Coordinates of C-alpha atoms in Angstrom, one line a residue:
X371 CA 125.2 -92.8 85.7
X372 CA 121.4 -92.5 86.6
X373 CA 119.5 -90.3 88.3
X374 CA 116.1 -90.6 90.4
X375 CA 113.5 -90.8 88.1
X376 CA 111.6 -87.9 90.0
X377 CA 114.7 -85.7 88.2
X378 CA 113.7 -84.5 84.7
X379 CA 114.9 -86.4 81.9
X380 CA 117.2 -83.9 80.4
X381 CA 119.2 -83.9 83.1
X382 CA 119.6 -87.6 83.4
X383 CA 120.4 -87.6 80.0
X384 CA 123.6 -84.7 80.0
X385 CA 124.7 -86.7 82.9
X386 CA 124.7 -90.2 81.1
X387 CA 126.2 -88.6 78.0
X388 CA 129.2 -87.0 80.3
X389 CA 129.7 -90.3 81.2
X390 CA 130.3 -92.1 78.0
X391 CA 132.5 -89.1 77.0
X392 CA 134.5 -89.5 80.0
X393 CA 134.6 -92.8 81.0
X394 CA 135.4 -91.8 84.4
X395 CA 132.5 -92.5 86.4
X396 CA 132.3 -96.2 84.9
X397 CA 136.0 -96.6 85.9
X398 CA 135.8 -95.3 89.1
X399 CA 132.8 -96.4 90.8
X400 CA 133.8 -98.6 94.0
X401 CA 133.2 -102.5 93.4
X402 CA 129.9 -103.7 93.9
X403 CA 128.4 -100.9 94.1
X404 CA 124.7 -100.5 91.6
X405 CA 124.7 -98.4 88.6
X406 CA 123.8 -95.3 89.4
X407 CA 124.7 -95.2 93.0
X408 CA 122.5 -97.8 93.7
X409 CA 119.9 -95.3 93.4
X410 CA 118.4 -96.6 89.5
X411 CA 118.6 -100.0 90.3
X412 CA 117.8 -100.9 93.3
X413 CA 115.0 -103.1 93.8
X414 CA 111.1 -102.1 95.4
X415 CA 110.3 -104.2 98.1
X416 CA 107.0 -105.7 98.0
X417 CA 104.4 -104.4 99.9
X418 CA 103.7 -106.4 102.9
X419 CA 99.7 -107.2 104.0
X420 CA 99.6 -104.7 106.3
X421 CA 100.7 -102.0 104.5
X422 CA 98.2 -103.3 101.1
X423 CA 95.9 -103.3 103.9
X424 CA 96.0 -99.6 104.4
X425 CA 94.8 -96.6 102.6
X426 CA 97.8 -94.8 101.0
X427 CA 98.5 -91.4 101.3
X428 CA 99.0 -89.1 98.9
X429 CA 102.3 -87.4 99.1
X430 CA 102.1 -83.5 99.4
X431 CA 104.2 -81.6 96.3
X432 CA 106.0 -79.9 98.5
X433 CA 107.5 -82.6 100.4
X434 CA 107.9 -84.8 96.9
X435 CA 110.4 -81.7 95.9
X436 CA 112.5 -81.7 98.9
X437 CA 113.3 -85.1 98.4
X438 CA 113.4 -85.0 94.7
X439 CA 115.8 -81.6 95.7
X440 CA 117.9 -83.4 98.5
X441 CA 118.3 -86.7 96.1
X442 CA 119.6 -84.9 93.0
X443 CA 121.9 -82.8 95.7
X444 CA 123.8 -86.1 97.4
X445 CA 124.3 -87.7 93.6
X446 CA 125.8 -84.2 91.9
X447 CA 127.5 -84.2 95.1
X448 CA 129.0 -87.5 94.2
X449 CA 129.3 -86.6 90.6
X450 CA 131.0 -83.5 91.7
X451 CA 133.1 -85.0 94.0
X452 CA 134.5 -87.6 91.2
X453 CA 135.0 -85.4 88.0
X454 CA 136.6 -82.9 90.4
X455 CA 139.9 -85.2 90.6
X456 CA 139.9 -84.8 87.0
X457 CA 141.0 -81.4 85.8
X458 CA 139.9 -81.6 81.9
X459 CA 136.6 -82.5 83.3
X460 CA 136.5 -79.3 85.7
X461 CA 135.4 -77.3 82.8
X462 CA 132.9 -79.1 81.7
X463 CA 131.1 -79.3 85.0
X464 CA 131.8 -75.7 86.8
X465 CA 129.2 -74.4 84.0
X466 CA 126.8 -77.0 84.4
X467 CA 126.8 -76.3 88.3
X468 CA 126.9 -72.5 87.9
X469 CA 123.6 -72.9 85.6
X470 CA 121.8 -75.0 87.7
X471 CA 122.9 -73.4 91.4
X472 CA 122.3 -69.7 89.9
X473 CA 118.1 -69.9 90.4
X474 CA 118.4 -71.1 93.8
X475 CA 121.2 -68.4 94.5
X476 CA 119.0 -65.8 93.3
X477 CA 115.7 -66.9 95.6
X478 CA 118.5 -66.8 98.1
X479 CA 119.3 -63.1 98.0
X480 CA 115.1 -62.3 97.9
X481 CA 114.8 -64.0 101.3
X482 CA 117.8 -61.9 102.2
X483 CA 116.2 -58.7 101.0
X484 CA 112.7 -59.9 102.7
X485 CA 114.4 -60.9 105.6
X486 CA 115.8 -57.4 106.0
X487 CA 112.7 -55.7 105.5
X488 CA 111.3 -57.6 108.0
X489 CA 113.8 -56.4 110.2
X490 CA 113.4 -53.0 109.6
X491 CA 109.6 -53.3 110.1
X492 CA 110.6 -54.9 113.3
X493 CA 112.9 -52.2 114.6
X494 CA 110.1 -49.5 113.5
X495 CA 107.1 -51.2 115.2
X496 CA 109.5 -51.3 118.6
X497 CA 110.3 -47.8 117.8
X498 CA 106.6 -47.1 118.2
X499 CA 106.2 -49.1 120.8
X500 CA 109.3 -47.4 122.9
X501 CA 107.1 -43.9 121.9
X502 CA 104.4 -44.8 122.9
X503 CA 105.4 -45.7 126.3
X504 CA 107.1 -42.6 126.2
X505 CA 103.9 -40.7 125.6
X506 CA 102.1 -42.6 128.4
X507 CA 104.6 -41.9 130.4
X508 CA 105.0 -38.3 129.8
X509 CA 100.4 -38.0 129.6
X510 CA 100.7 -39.5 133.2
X511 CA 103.0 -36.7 133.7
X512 CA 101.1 -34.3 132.8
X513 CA 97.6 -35.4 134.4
X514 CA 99.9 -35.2 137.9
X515 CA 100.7 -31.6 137.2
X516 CA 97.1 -30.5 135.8
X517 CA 95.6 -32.5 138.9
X518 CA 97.9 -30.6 141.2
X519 CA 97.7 -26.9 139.3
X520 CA 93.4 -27.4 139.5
X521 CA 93.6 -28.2 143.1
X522 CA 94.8 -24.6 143.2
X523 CA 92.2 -22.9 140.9
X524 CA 89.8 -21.9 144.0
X525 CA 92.5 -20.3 145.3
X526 CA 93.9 -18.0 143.0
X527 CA 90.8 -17.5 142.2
X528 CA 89.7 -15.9 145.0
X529 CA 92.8 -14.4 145.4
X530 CA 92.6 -12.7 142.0
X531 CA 89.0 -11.5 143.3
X532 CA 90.3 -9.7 146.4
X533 CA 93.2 -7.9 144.0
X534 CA 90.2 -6.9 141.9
X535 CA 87.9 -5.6 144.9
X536 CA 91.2 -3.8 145.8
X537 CA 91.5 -2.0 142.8
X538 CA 88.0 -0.9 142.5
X539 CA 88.3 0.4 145.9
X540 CA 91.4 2.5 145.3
X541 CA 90.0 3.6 141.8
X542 CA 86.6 5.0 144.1
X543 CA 88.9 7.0 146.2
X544 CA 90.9 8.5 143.2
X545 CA 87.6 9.0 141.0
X546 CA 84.5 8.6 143.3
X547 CA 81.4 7.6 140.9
X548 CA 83.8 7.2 137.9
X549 CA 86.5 4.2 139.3
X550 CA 89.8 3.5 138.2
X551 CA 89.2 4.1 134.6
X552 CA 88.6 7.9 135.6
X553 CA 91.5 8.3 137.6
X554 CA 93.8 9.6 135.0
X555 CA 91.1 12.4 134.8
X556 CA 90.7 13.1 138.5
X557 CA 94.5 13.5 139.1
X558 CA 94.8 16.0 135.8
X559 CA 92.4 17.7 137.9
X560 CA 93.8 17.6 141.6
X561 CA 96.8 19.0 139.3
X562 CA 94.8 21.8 137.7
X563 CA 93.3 23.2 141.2
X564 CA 96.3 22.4 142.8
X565 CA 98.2 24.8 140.3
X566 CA 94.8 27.2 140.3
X567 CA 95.5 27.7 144.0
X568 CA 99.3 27.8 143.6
X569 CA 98.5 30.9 141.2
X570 CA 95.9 32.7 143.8
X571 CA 98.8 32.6 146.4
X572 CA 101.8 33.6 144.2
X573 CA 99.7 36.7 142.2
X574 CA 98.0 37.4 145.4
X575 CA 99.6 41.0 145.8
X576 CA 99.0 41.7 142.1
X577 CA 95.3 41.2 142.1
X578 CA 95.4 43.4 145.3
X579 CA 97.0 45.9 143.3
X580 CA 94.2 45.4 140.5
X581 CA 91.5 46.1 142.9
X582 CA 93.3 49.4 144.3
X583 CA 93.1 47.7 148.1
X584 CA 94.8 44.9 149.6
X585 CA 92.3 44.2 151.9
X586 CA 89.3 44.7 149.2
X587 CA 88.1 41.2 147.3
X588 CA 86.3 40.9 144.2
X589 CA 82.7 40.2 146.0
X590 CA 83.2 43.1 148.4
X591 CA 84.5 45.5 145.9
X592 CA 84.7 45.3 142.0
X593 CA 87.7 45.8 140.7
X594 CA 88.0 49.5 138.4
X595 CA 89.4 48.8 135.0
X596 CA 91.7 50.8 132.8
X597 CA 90.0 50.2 129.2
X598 CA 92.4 51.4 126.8
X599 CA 91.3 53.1 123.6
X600 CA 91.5 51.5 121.0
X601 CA 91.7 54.1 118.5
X602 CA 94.5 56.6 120.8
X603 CA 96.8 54.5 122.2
X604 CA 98.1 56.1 125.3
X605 CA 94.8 57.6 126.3
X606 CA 93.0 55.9 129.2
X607 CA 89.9 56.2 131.6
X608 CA 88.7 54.4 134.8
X609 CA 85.4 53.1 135.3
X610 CA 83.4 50.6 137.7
X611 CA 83.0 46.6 136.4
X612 CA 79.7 45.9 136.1
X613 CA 78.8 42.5 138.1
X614 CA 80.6 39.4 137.2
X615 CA 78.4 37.2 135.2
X616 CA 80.5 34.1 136.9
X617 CA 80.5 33.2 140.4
X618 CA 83.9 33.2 142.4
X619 CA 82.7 30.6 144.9
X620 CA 82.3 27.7 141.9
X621 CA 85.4 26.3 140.6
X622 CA 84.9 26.6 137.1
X623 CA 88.4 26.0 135.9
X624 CA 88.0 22.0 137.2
X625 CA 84.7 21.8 136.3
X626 CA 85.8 22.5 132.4
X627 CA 88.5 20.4 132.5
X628 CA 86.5 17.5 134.2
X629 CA 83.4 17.7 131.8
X630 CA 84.4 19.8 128.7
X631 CA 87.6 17.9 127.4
X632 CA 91.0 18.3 127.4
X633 CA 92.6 22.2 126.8
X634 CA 94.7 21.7 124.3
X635 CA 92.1 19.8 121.7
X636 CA 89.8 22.7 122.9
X637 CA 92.5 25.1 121.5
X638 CA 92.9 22.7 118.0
X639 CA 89.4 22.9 117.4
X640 CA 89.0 26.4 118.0
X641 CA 92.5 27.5 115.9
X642 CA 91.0 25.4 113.1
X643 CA 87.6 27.2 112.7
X644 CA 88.0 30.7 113.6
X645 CA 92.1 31.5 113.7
X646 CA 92.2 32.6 110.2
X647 CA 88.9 34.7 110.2
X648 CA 90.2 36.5 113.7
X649 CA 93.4 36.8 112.3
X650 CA 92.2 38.8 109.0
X651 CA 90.0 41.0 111.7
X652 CA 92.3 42.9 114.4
X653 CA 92.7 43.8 117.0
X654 CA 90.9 40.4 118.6
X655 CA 88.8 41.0 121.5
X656 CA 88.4 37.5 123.4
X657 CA 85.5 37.5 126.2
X658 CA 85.7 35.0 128.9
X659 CA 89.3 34.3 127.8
X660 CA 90.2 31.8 130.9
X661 CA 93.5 30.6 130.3
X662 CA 94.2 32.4 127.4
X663 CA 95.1 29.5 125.3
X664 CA 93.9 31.1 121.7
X665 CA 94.9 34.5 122.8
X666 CA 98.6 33.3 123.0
X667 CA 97.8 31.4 120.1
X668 CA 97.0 34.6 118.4
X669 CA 99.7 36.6 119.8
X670 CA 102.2 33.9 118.8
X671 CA 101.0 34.9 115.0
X672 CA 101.5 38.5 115.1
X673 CA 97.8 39.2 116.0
X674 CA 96.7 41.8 118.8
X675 CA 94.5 41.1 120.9
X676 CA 92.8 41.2 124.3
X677 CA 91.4 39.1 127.0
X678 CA 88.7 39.8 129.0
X679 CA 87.8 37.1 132.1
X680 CA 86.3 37.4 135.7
X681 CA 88.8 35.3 137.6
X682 CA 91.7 37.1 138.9
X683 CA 93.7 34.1 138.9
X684 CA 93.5 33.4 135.7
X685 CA 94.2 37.2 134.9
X686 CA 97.0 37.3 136.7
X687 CA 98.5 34.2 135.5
X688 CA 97.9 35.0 131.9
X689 CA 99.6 38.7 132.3
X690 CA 102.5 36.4 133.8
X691 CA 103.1 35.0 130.2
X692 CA 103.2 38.6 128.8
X693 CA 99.1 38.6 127.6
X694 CA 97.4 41.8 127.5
X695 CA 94.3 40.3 129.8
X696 CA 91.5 42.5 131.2
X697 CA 90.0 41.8 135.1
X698 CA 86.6 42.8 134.1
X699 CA 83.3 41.5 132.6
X700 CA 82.4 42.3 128.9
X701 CA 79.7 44.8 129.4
X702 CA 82.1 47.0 131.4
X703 CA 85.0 46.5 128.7
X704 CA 83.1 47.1 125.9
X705 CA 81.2 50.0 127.3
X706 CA 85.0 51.8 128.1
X707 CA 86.0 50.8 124.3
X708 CA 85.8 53.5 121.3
X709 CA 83.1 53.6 118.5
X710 CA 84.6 51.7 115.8
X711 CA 88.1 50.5 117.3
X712 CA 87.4 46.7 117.3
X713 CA 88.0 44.2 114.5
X714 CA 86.7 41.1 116.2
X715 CA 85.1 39.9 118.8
X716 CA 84.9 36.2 120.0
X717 CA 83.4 33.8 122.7
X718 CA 83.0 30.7 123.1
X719 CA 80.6 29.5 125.9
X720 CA 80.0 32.4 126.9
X721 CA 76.3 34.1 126.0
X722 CA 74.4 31.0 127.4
X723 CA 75.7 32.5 130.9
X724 CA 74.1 35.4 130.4
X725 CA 70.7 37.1 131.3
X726 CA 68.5 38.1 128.2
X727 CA 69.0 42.1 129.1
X728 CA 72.5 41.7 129.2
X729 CA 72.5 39.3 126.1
X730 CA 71.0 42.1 124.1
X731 CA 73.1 44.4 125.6
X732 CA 76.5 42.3 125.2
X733 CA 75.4 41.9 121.0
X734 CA 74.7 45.7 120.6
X735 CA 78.0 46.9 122.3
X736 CA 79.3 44.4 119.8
X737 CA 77.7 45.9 117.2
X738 CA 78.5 49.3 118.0
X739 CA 82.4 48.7 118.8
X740 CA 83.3 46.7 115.5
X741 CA 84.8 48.4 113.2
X742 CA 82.7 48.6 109.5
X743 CA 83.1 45.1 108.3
X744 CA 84.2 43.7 111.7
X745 CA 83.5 39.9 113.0
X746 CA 81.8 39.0 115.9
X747 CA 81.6 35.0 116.7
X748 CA 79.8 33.6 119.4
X749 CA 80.1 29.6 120.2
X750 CA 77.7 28.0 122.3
X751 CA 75.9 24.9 122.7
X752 CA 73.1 23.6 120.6
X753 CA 69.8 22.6 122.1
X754 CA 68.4 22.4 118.7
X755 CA 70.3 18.7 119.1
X756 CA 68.3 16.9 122.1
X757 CA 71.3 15.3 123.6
X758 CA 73.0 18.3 124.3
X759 CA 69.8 19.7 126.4
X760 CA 69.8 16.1 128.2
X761 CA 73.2 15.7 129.1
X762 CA 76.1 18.8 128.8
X763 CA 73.8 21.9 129.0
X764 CA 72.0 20.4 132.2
X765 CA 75.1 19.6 133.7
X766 CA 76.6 23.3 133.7
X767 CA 74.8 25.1 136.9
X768 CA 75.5 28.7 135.6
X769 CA 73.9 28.2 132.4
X770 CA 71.1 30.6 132.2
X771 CA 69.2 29.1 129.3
X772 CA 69.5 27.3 126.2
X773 CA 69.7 29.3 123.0
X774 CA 68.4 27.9 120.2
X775 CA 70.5 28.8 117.0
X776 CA 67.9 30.6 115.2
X777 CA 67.0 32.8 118.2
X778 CA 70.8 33.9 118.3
X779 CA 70.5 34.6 114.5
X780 CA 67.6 36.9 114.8
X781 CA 69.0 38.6 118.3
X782 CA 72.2 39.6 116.2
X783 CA 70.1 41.0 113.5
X784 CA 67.6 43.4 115.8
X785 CA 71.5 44.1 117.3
X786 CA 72.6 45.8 114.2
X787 CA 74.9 43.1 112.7
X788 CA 74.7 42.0 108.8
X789 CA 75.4 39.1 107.4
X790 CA 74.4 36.8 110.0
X791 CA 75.4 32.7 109.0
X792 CA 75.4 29.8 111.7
X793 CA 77.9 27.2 111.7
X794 CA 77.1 23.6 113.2
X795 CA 79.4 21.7 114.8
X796 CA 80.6 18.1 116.7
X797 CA 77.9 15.7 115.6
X798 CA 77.1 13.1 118.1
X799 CA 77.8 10.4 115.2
X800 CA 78.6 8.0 117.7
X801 CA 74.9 7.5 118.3
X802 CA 73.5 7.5 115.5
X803 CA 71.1 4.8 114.8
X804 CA 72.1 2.9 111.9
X805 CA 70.0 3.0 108.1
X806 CA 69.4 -0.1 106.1
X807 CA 71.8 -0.4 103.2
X808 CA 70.3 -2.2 100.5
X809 CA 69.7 -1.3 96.9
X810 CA 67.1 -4.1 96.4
X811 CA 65.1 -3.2 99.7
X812 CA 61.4 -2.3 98.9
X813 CA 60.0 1.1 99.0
X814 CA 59.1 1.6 103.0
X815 CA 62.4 0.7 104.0
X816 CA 63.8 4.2 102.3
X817 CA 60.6 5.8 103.9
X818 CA 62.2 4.0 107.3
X819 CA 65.4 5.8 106.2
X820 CA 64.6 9.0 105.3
X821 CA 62.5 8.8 109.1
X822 CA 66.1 7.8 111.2
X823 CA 68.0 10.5 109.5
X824 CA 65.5 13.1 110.5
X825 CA 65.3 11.4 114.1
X826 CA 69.3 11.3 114.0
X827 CA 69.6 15.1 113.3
X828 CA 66.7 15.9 116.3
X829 CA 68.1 13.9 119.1
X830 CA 71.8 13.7 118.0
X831 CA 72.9 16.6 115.7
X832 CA 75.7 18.7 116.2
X833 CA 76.3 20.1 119.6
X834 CA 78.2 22.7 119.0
X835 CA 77.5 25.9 117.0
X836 CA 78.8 29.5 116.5
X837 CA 76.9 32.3 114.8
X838 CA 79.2 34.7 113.0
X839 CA 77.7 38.2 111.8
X840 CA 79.4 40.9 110.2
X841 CA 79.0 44.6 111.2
X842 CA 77.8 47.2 107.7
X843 CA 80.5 48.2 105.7

């Protein structure tokens, strides 16, 4: 047996040798038939003058392999198909086949592998595809419901604008010339004159008894006073109140709460800077009491003291909560009190109210009533700081005038008191105007410095402060 001679010789040459060793492809090839299938022998016709005529073409290697391939596959076929009716030959061939088939099973199995990759690739690109349709669909969507929310804008718009016109309006008519962001404020203060008059009406007969008349009033006839001494408990006098340094027609209550802050931080600040000094110094005389916060402070510790105040609702509203509280002024209380039977005396917002005469005369009373060693404090404003003159003294129509601290200092002096220290406090930090930090800056900017903290301390120092003097030993 022969093969094509396109086949490689090695092949040819195991098949011819399996022949001689067999003898059954000699035996058993059909009569007539050529050697080698009549594939070896069989004659090349002659080319004919048409076809010597005519350029020949090249055969490509490709298509020389597949016929080379499908040749070699019809004669093993044949081969195959002979030594299989043998049975000793089986084993001879089945290892032959299985080396020869075992490439072409193996590129095989790649194009399966590439052919499911492919697939895969496939399925994922039409996985994007489906998304992305998807995505268009659900932009479109979208854009319909954005188109038809913006048609809309104008008109919420302007509806939002009326709701806000609205509220403006109704914060003008809780908190006229502050809005809606006061009107917290203005109710605590429809609450506080609400109660002030609620107070007038229900202690009504007991400032009638005060002033000795039910048909007198405090304008028409000042109220007489029981000043108790001191120094003899149980031993009184009467006397006439001088004038009230306050005036009944102003509502002074609201107007604190409105412009001076709220009552209870008033009390914290003031129990943090004075309650232990008063407390060390009794009995505590406080003038222009008000509400009487710090005096039931003070009482709540164990500490007597007094109030003194003008309005006889807050008198009679602070004698309510058991406090011992004076209808009176502080010229005619201290005047009724004994030499030496006071250990403190405080006020707070009080002496810029007064006239000069009775100033002097209010700080030598003091003087005069303390007991050796006793305290008198005085808080008041602090025109020294430029803010205070240009917004919270100004404000106040029954200040008299501004005292600056050192002309306090040198009144209590000439008074009699010893000792005499001021105390600054409430900084208006919140304005300060801001120094240049920067340790390489050159020389004129610390001159610039030094200039602001000056200008800082002038126009926004501390707007509070309290001279506290001490009375000889």
């Amino acid at each position: 047996m022969t093969l094509p001679d396109a086949l490689d010789h090695d092949l040819t040459a195991e098949l011819a040798g399996l022949s001689r060793s067999t003898g059954l492809l000699s035996s058993d090839r059909p009569a007539g038939s050529p050697t080698g299938g009549g594939i070896a022998n069989t004659p090349t016709a002659a080319p004919t003058s048409a076809q010597a005529g005519r350029p020949r073409r090249m055969p490509s290697v490709q298509g020389v392999k597949s016929r080379v391939r499908a040749q070699a596959v019809r004669q093993a076929s044949r081969v195959i198909l002979r030594l299989g009716q043998a049975g000793a030959s089986r084993q001879l061939v089945e290892p032959f086949i299985t080396e020869r088939t075992a490439p072409l099973i193996g590129h095989v199995d790649d194009l399966g592998d590439w052919l499911a990759t492919l697939s895969a690739q496939v399925a994922a690109l039409t996985a994007e595809r489906s998304q992305s349709a998807a995505d268009r669909i659900n932009f479109s969507l979208l854009k319909n419901d954005v188109i038809a929310i913006s048609g809309r804008v104008d008109e919420v718009l302007a509806e939002m604008r009326e709701q806000e016109r609205r509220l403006l309006d109704l914060g003008m008519a809780f908190a006229p010339g502050a809005g809606l962001g006061g009107a917290a404020v203005r109710f605590a203060e429809l609450r506080e004159q609400i109660n002030s008059v609620e107070r007038r009406l229900r202690y009504a007969p007991a400032a009638a008894a005060i002033d000795g008349s039910a048909d007198a009033t405090p304008a028409a006839q000042p109220e007489p006073i029981v000043a108790t001494d001191l120094t003899a408990q149980g031993q009184a006098s009467t006397v006439v109140a001088a004038n009230s340094v306050t005036s009944e027609l102003f509502n002074y209550v609201a107007f604190e709460r409105r412009f001076r802050g709220d009552p209870e931080a008033i009390l914290a600040v003031q129990t943090e800077r004075y309650s232990e000094l008063l407390s060390a110094n009794r009995p505590v005389v406080d003038m222009g009491c008000g509400r009487a916060e710090l005096l039931e402070r003070l009482q709540s510790q164990g500490v007597e003291c007094i109030g003194v105040d003008t309005d006889s609702g807050m008198v009679a509203e602070g004698r309510a909560r058991g406090l011992d509280i004076r209808h009176t002024d502080a010229l005619a209380f201290l005047e009724q009190a004994s030499e030496h039977s006071i250990g403190s005396v405080f006020s707070a917002h009080l002496v810029e109210h007064l006239q000069l005469d009775v100033l002097i005369r209010f700080l030598e009373l003091s003087a005069a009533k303390l007991k050796p060693g006793g305290v008198f404090i005085a808080e008041t404003p602090n025109p020294a700081s430029l803010i205070v003159l240009g917004n919270s003294y100004i404000l106040d129509p029954t200040h008299v005038r501004p005292l600056h601290p050192s002309l306090l200092a040198f009144l209590c002096e000439t008074a009699g008191f010893r000792d005499v220290r001021l105390e600054f406090y409430s900084p208006a930090s919140s304005y300060h105007l801001s120094e240049v930090r920067d340790a390489d800056a050159p020389e004129w900017v610390r001159t610039i410095n030094t200039n602001t903290e000056r200008l800082n301390e002038v126009l926004f120092g501390p707007q509070e402060y309290a001279v506290i003097a001490t009375t000889p030993s």
